[in-house]
Coordinates of N, CA and C and ligand atoms in Angstrom, one line a residue:
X1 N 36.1 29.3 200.2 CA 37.4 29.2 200.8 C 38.2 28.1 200.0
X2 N 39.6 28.3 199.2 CA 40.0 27.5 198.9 C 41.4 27.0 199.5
X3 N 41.5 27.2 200.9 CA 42.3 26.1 202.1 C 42.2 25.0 202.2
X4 N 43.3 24.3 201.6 CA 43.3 22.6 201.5 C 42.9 22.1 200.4
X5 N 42.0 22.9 199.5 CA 41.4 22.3 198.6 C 42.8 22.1 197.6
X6 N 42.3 20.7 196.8 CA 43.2 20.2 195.9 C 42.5 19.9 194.5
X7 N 42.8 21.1 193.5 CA 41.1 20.8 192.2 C 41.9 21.2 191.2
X8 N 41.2 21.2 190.0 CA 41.7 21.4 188.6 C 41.3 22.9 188.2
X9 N 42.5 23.3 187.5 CA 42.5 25.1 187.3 C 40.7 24.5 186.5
X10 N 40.5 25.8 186.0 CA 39.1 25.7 185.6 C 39.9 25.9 183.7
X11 N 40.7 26.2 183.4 CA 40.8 25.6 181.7 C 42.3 24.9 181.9
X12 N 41.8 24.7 180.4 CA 42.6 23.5 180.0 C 43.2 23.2 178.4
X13 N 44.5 23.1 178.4 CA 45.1 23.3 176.8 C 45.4 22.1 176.3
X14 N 44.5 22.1 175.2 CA 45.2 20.8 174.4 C 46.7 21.1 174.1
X15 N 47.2 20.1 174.0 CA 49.0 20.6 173.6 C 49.0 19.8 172.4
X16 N 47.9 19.5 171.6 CA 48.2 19.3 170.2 C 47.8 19.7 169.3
X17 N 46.4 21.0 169.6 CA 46.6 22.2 168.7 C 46.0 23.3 169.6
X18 N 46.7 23.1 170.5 CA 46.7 24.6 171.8 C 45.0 25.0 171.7
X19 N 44.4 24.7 171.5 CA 42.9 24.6 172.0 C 42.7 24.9 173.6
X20 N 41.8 26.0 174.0 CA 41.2 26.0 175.3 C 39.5 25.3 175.4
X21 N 39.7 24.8 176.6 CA 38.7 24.1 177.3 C 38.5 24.6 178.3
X22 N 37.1 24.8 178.9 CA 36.7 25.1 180.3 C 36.3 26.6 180.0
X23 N 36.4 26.6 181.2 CA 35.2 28.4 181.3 C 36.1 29.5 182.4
X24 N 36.3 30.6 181.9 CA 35.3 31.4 180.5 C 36.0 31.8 179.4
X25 N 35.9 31.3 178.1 CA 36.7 31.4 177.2 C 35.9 32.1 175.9
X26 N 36.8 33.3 175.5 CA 36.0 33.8 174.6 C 36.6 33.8 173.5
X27 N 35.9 33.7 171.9 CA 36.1 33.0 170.4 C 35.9 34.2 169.5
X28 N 36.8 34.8 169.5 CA 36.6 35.8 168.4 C 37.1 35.2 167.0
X29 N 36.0 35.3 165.7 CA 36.0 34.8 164.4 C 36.6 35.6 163.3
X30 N 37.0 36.4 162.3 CA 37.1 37.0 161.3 C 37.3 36.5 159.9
X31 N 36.1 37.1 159.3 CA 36.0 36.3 158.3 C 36.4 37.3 157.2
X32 N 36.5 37.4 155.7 CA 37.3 38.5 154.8 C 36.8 39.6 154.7
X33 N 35.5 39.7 155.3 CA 34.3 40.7 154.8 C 34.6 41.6 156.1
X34 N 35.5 40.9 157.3 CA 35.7 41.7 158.6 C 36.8 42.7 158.3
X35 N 37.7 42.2 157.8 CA 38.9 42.7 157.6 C 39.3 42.9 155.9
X36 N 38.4 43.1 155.1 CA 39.2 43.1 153.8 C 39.8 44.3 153.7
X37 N 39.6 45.3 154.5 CA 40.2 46.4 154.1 C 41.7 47.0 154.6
X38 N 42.3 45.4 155.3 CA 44.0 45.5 155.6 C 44.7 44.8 154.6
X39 N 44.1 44.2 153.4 CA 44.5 43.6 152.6 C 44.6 44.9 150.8
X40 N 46.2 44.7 150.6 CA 47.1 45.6 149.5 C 45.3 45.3 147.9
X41 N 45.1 43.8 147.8 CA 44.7 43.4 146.5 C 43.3 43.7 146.7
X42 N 42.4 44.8 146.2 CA 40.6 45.0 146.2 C 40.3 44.4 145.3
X43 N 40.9 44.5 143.9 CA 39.9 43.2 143.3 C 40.1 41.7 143.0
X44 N 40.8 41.4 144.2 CA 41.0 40.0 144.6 C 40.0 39.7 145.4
X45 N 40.3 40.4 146.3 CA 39.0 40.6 147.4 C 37.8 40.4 146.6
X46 N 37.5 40.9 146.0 CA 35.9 41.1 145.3 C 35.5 39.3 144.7
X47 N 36.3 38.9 144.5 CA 36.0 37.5 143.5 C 36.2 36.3 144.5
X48 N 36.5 36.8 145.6 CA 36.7 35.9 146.9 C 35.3 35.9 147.8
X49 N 34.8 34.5 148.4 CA 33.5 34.5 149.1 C 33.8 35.4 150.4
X50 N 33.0 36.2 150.7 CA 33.1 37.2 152.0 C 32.8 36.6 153.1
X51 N 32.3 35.4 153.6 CA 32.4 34.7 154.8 C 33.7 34.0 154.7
X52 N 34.7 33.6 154.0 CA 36.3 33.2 154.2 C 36.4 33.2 155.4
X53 N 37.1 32.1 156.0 CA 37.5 32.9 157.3 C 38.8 32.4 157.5
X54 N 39.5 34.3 157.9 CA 40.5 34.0 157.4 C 41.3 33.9 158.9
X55 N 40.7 34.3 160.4 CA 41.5 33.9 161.4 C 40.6 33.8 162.6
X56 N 40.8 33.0 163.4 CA 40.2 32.8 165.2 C 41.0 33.1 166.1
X57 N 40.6 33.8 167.5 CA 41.7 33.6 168.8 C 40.3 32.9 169.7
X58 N 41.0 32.3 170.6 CA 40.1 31.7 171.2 C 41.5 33.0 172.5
X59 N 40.9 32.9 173.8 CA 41.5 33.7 175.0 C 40.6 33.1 176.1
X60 N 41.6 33.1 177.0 CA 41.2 32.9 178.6 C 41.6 34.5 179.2
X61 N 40.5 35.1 179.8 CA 40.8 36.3 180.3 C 40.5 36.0 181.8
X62 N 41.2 35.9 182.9 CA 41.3 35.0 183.9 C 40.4 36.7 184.9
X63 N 41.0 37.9 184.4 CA 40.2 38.8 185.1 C 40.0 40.0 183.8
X64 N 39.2 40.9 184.3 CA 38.8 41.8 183.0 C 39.3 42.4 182.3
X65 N 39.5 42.3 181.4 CA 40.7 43.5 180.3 C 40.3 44.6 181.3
X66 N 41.5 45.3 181.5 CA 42.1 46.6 182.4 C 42.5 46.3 183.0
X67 N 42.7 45.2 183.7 CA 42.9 45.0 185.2 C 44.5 45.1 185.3
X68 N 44.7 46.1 186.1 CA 46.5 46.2 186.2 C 46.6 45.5 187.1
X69 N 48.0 44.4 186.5 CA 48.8 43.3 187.6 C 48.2 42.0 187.2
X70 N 47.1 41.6 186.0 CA 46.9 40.4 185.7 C 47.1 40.6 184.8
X71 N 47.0 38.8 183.7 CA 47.6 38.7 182.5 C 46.4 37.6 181.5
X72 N 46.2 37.8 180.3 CA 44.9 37.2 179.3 C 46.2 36.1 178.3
X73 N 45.4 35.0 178.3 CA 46.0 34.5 177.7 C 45.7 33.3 176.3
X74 N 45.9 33.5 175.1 CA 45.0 33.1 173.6 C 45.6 32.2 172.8
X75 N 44.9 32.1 171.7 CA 45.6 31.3 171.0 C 44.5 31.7 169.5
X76 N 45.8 32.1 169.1 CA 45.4 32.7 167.3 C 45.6 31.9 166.6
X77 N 44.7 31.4 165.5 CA 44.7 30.4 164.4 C 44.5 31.3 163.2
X78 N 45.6 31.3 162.3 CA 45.2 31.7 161.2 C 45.3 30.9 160.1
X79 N 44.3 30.9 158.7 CA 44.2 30.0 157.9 C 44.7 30.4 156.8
X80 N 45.4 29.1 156.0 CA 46.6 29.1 154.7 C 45.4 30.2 153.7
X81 N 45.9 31.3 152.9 CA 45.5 31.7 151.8 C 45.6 32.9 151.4
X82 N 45.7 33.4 150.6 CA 45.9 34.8 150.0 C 45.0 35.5 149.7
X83 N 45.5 36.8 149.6 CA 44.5 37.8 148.9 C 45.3 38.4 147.8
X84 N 45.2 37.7 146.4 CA 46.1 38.1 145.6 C 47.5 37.5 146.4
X85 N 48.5 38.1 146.3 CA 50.0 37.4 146.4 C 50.2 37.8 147.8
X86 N 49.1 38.2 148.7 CA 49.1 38.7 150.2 C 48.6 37.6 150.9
X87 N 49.4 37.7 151.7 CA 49.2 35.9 153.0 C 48.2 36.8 154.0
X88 N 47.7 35.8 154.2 CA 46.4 35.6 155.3 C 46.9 36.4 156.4
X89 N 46.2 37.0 156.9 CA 46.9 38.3 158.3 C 45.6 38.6 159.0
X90 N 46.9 38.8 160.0 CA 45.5 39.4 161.6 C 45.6 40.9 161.1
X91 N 44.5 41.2 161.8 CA 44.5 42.7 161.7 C 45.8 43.7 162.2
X92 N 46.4 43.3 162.8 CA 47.2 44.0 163.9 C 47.1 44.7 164.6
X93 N 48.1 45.5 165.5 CA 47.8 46.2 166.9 C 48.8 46.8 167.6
X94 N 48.9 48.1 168.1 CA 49.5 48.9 169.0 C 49.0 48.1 170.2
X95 N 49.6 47.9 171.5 CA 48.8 47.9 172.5 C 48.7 49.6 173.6
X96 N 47.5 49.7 173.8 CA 47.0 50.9 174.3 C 48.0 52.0 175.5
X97 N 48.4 50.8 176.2 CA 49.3 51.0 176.6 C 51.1 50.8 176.2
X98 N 52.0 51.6 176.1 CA 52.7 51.3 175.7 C 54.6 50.4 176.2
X99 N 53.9 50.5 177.6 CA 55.1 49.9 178.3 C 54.3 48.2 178.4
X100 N 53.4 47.8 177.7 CA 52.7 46.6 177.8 C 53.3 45.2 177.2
X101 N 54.2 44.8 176.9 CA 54.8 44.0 176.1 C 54.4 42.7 175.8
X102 N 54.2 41.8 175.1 CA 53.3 40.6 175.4 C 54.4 39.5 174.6
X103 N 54.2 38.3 175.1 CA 55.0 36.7 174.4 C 53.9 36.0 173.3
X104 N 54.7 35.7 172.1 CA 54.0 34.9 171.7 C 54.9 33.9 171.5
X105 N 54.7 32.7 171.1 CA 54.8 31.3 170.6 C 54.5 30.8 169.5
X106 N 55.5 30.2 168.2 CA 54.9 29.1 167.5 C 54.1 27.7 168.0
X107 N 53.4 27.4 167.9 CA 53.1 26.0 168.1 C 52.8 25.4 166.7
X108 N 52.1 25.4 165.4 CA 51.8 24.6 164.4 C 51.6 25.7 162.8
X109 N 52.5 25.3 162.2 CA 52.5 25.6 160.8 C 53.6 26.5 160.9
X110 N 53.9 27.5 160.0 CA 54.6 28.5 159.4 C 53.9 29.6 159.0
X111 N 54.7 30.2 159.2 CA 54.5 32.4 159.3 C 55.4 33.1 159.6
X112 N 54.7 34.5 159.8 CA 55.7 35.7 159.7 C 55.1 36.4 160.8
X113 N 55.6 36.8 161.9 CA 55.0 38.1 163.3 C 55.8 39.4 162.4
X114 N 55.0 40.1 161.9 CA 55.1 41.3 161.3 C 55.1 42.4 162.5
X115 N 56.1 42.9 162.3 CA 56.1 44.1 163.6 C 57.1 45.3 163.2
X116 N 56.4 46.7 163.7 CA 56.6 47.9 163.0 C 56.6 48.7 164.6
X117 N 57.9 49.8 164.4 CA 58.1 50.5 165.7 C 57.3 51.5 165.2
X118 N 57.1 52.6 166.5 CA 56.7 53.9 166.3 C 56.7 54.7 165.2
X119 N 58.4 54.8 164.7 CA 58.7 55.4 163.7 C 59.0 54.6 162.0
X120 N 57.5 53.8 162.4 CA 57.7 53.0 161.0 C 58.4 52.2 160.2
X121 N 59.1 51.9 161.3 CA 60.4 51.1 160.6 C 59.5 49.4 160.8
X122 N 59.8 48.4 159.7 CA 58.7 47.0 159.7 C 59.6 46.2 159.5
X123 N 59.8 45.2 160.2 CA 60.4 43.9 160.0 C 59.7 42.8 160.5
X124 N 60.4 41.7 160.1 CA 59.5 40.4 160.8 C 60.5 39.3 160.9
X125 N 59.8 38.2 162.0 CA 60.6 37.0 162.8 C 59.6 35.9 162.4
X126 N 60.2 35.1 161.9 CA 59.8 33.8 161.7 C 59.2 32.8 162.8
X127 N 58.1 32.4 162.4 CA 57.1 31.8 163.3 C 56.8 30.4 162.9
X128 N 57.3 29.2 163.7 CA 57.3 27.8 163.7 C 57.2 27.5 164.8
X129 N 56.6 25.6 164.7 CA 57.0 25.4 166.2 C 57.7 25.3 167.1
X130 N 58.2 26.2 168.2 CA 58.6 26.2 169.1 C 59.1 27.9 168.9
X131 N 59.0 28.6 168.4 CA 59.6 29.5 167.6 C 58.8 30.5 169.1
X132 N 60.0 31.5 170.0 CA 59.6 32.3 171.1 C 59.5 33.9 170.6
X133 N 58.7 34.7 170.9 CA 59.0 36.0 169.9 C 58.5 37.0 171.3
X134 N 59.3 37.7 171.8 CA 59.1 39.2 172.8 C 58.6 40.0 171.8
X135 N 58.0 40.4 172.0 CA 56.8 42.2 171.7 C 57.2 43.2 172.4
X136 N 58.0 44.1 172.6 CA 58.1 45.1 173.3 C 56.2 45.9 173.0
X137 N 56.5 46.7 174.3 CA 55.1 47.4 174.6 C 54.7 48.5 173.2
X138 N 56.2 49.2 172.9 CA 55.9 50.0 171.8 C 55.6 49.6 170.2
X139 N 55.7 47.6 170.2 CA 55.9 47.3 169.1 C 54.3 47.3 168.3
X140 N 53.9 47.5 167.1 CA 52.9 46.7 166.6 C 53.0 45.7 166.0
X141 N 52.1 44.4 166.1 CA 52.2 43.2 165.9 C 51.0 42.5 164.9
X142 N 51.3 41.8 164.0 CA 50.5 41.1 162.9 C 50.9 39.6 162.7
X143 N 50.6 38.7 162.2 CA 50.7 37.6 162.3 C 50.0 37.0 160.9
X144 N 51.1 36.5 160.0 CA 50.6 36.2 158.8 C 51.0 34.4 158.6
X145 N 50.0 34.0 158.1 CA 50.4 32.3 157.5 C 50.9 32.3 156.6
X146 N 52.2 31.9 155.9 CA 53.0 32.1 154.7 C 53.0 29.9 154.3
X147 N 52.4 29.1 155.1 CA 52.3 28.0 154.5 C 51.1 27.5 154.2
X148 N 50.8 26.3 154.5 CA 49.9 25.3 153.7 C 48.5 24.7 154.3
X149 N 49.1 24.9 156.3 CA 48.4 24.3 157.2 C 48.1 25.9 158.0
X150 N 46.9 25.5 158.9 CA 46.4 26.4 160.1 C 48.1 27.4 160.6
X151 N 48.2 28.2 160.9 CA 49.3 28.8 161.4 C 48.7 29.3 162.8
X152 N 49.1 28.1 164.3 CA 48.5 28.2 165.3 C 50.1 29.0 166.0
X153 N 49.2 29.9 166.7 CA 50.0 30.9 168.0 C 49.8 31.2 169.2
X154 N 50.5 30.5 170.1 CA 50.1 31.0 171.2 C 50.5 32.7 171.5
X155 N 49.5 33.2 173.0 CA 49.8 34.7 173.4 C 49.6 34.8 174.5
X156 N 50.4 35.9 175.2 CA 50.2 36.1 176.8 C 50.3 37.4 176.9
X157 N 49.7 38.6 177.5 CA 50.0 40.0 177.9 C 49.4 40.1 178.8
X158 N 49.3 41.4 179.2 CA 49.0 42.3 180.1 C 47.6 42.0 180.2
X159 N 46.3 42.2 181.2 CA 45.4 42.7 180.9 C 44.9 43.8 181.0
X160 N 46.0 44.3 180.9 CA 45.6 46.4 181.1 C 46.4 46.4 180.3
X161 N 46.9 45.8 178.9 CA 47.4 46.6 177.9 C 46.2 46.8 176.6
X162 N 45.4 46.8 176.5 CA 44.7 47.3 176.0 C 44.8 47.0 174.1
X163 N 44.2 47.1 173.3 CA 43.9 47.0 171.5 C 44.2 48.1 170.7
X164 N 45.1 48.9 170.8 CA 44.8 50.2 169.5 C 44.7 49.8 168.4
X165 N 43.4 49.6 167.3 CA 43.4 49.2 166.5 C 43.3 50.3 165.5
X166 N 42.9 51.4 165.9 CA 42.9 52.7 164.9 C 44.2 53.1 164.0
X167 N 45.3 53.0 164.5 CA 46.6 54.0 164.1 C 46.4 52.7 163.0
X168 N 46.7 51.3 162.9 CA 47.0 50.2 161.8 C 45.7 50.6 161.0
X169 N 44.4 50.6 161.2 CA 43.2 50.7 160.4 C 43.9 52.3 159.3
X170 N 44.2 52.9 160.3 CA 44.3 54.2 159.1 C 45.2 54.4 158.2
X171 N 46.5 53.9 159.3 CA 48.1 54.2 157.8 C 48.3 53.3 158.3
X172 N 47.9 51.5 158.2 CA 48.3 50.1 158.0 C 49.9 49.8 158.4
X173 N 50.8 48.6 158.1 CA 52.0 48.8 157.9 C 52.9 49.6 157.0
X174 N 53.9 49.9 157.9 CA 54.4 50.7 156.2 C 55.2 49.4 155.1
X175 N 55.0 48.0 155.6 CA 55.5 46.8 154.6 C 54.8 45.9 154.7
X176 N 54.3 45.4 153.6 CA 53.4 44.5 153.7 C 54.2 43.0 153.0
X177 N 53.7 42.1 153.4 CA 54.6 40.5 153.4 C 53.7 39.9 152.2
X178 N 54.3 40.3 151.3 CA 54.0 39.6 149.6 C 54.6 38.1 149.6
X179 N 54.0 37.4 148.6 CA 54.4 36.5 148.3 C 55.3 36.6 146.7
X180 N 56.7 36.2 147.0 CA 57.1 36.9 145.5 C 57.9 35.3 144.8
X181 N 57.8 35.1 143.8 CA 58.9 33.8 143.3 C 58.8 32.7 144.6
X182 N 57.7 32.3 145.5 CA 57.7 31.6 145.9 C 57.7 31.5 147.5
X183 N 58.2 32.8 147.9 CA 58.5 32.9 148.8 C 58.3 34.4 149.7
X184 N 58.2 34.5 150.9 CA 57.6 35.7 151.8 C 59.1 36.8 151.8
X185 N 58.4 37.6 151.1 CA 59.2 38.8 151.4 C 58.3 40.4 152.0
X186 N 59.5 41.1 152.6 CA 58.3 42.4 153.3 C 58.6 43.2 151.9
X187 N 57.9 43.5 151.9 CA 57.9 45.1 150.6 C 57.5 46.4 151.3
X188 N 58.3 47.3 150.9 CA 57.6 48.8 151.6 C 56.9 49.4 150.9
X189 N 56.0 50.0 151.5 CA 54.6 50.5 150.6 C 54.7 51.9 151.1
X190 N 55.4 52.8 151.5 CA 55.9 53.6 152.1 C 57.0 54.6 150.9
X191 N 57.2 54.1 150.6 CA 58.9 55.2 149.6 C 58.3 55.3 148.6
Ligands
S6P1 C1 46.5 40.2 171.9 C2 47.3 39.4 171.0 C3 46.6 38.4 170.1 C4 45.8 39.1 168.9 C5 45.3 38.1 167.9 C6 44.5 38.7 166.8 O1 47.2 41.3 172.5 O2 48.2 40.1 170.3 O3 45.7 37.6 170.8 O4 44.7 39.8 169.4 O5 46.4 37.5 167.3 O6 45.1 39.8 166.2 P1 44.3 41.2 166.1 O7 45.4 42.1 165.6 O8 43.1 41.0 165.3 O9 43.9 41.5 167.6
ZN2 ZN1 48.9 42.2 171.3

């Protein structure tokens, strides 16, 4: 029974590089050898160490992925480097559900939230700190480091919005965020 009781949630965020603490927190790793195959350059890839690791989420899932009417809540680290003239990227994701919409946050470094509607259309919002970004449910979402340092993000959704990871694994974005003269541009890989 917790009437009257006065106690500390059971996690806890560092607010100086959004780090979770406490239980139960789960650390998903990826390293190049997980993902090389969302990346444009293969024989870049090849001459690169395959344990790289190119991103972490750490998540507090407070009740079970599915559960309609609760919400999971993470924190994505991705690390400065390329693959060829291609910045460091999450895999990305449809969520399963599609009225599911989720928040993310800058908190530390610089990037790009790459995001592509149903009908293929790809643009992206600039990610710094303090930088707020809505996800509509239909949107897909990627998250690339375009600077120097860790590119930390906070995230909050649904827990009944679910991972479609399939549709991005098979026909990827239709623009991918090159590094050209210096600087992050999307290119369509599509026309
Ligand atoms: C979950 C949310 C994030 C991503 C994370 C890793 O809905 O969007 O926590 O899971 O940024 O990206 P991905 O595409 O590998 O799941
Ligand atoms: Zn998501």
């Amino acid at each position: 029974m917790n009437h009257l009781k006065i106690q500390k949630s059971p996690v806890e965020l560092d607010l100086k590089d959004f780090s979770l603490k406490g239980e139960p927190i789960t650390y998903q790793h990826r390293v190049l050898k997980d993902v090389s195959s969302i990346f444009l350059d293969q024989d870049a890839i090849k001459k690169m160490p395959t344990e790289t690791l190119v991103y972490h989420v750490q998540s507090w899932l407070p009740v079970d992925e599915g559960t309609r009417g609760g919400l999971s809540f993470g924190t994505s680290t991705i690390l400065p480097g390329k693959v060829g003239n291609e910045y460091f990227m999450t895999k990305g994701h449809f969520h399963s559900l599609s009225d599911r919409a989720e928040f993310y946050w800058g908190v530390q470094g610089d990037g790009m939230l790459i995001l592509m509607d149903r009908d293929r259309n790809t643009w992206a919002e600039e990610v710094y700190p303090g930088s707020l970004h809505y996800i509509g449910g239909e949107i897909a979402h990627r998250l690339a480091n375009t600077g120097s340092e860790d590119l930390v993000v906070g995230a909050c959704w649904p827990s009944d919005a679910g991972h479609d990871y399939q549709e991005i694994a098979t026909n990827g974005f239709s623009a991918r965020l090159l590094e050209v003269d210096n600087n992050p541009v999307l290119i369509d890989y599509e026309k």
